[in-house]
């Protein structure tokens, strides 16, 4: 099949999408249900409609753009990714999987390919944990991993629930209708940037993802006594922030000491109260992200962090609250989708290599309900979640070509 990817059109669409942002370019901030998120969604729904796709949205804003297959009774195939972006991040994380899938659809149509199975392009709501503290809200709800009641219990910084926020953003319908039945899809494949350095380092065009790492998120609340920074002498202090500093180092030590470089742990958020230069911190909340591709090792790190935190707070007379916000299993990609990606890369004449994803993705949860795979493309220096995140047009073009061929294989 002779496929032509219109990379300048795709590049222009990525640039337009990047402008829907609450941060000055080249940074992108696009948080769930904000005005820029809603604007980006409208822009994309316009493109989906122009491409002749039938568009529907569910109660959370997961958006499905369907390319009708010739045999409507066959279970459909799906592709897609997310468009939300954490504060001050880049323009390619997630978006290449949404606009890349659209471009794959258009290239296949131009090559007179008509899929037997319908193909859904899915824009997943809230893959990033920014607003409600939990990642993959949309795909977890689709997979039935996050129940409507668990969803309703979440709160953002203003105390709003996803239910309230989604309705204010104009999404009606019932949360109970979001979960998809098992077998709803024949297969799912997601195009995504590697968010790591290996493909670029080895000069390989395509990563054929075999597994996706297991993330856990911990929230530790430390309560001390606070007080006047000048008047309270050091022996009498119960300083919540110095306790938090020791625990932050213990989080790092748990990953560094696990015996494997596949273990990673990060304290990305540390809130201090009352945050005044002359007031001893009385309360600190730190949020830790702990991951490994091996579940047991990941859980050992969580246990170690819990032990270290207990030790630190008892030595300092601080009160500790520790909440495991999420602890997901690693996801395995399906052999038949892995093979389809690998064969598509070969047919497209590009190099490929098996890879593990250290980032999590919506594919992590689509793998719960259907055979799933991922296609990685190299990003410069492996950089992601930063404004200088970058993918070359050539790398993107190869990724879209392989995605198109993979979809042609899966949708028959
Ligand atoms: O954090 C992650 O792995 C993803 O980028 N949300
Ligand atoms: Mn991300
Ligand atoms: Mn992503």
Tab-separated table of N, CA and C in Angstrom, residues 1 5 43 83 109 151 154 156 175 247 262 283 303 323 380 384-385 405:
chain	number	residue	atom	x	y	z
A	1	UNK	N	0.873	-1.191	0.000
A	1	UNK	CA	0.000	0.000	0.000
A	1	UNK	C	0.904	1.233	0.000
A	5	UNK	N	1.930	10.469	3.936
A	5	UNK	CA	1.577	11.193	5.165
A	5	UNK	C	1.797	12.676	4.895
A	43	UNK	N	-11.667	22.412	18.562
A	43	UNK	CA	-10.818	22.433	17.348
A	43	UNK	C	-10.686	21.019	16.784
A	83	UNK	N	-4.900	14.814	25.194
A	83	UNK	CA	-4.425	16.156	24.804
A	83	UNK	C	-4.190	17.034	26.031
A	109	UNK	N	-7.363	6.574	3.825
A	109	UNK	CA	-8.490	6.911	2.931
A	109	UNK	C	-7.973	7.306	1.560
A	151	UNK	N	-15.060	8.079	41.334
A	151	UNK	CA	-14.882	9.326	40.576
A	151	UNK	C	-15.495	10.502	41.334
A	154	UNK	N	-13.523	12.178	44.195
A	154	UNK	CA	-12.304	12.980	43.961
A	154	UNK	C	-12.602	14.465	44.101
A	156	UNK	N	-10.786	18.551	43.355
A	156	UNK	CA	-9.643	19.350	42.885
A	156	UNK	C	-9.275	20.372	43.965
A	175	UNK	N	-22.360	9.137	34.584
A	175	UNK	CA	-21.047	8.487	34.758
A	175	UNK	C	-21.187	6.968	34.650
A	247	UNK	N	12.044	13.023	54.671
A	247	UNK	CA	11.222	11.978	54.005
A	247	UNK	C	11.409	12.039	52.488
A	262	UNK	N	15.367	0.184	37.091
A	262	UNK	CA	13.962	0.314	36.643
A	262	UNK	C	13.095	0.948	37.726
A	283	UNK	N	2.307	22.578	58.791
A	283	UNK	CA	1.782	21.436	58.038
A	283	UNK	C	2.444	21.395	56.661
A	303	UNK	N	6.628	0.326	50.751
A	303	UNK	CA	6.732	-0.109	52.160
A	303	UNK	C	7.907	0.580	52.840
A	323	UNK	N	-1.478	8.395	52.584
A	323	UNK	CA	-2.574	7.876	51.757
A	323	UNK	C	-2.000	7.356	50.430
A	380	UNK	N	13.675	14.231	21.202
A	380	UNK	CA	15.036	14.757	21.329
A	380	UNK	C	15.549	14.677	22.765
A	384	UNK	N	10.834	15.064	28.026
A	384	UNK	CA	9.367	15.220	27.998
A	384	UNK	C	8.916	15.890	29.296
A	385	UNK	N	7.642	16.355	29.290
A	385	UNK	CA	7.127	17.093	30.462
A	385	UNK	C	7.986	18.331	30.712
A	405	UNK	N	-0.315	1.563	8.965
A	405	UNK	CA	-0.194	0.169	8.539
A	405	UNK	C	-0.662	-0.798	9.623
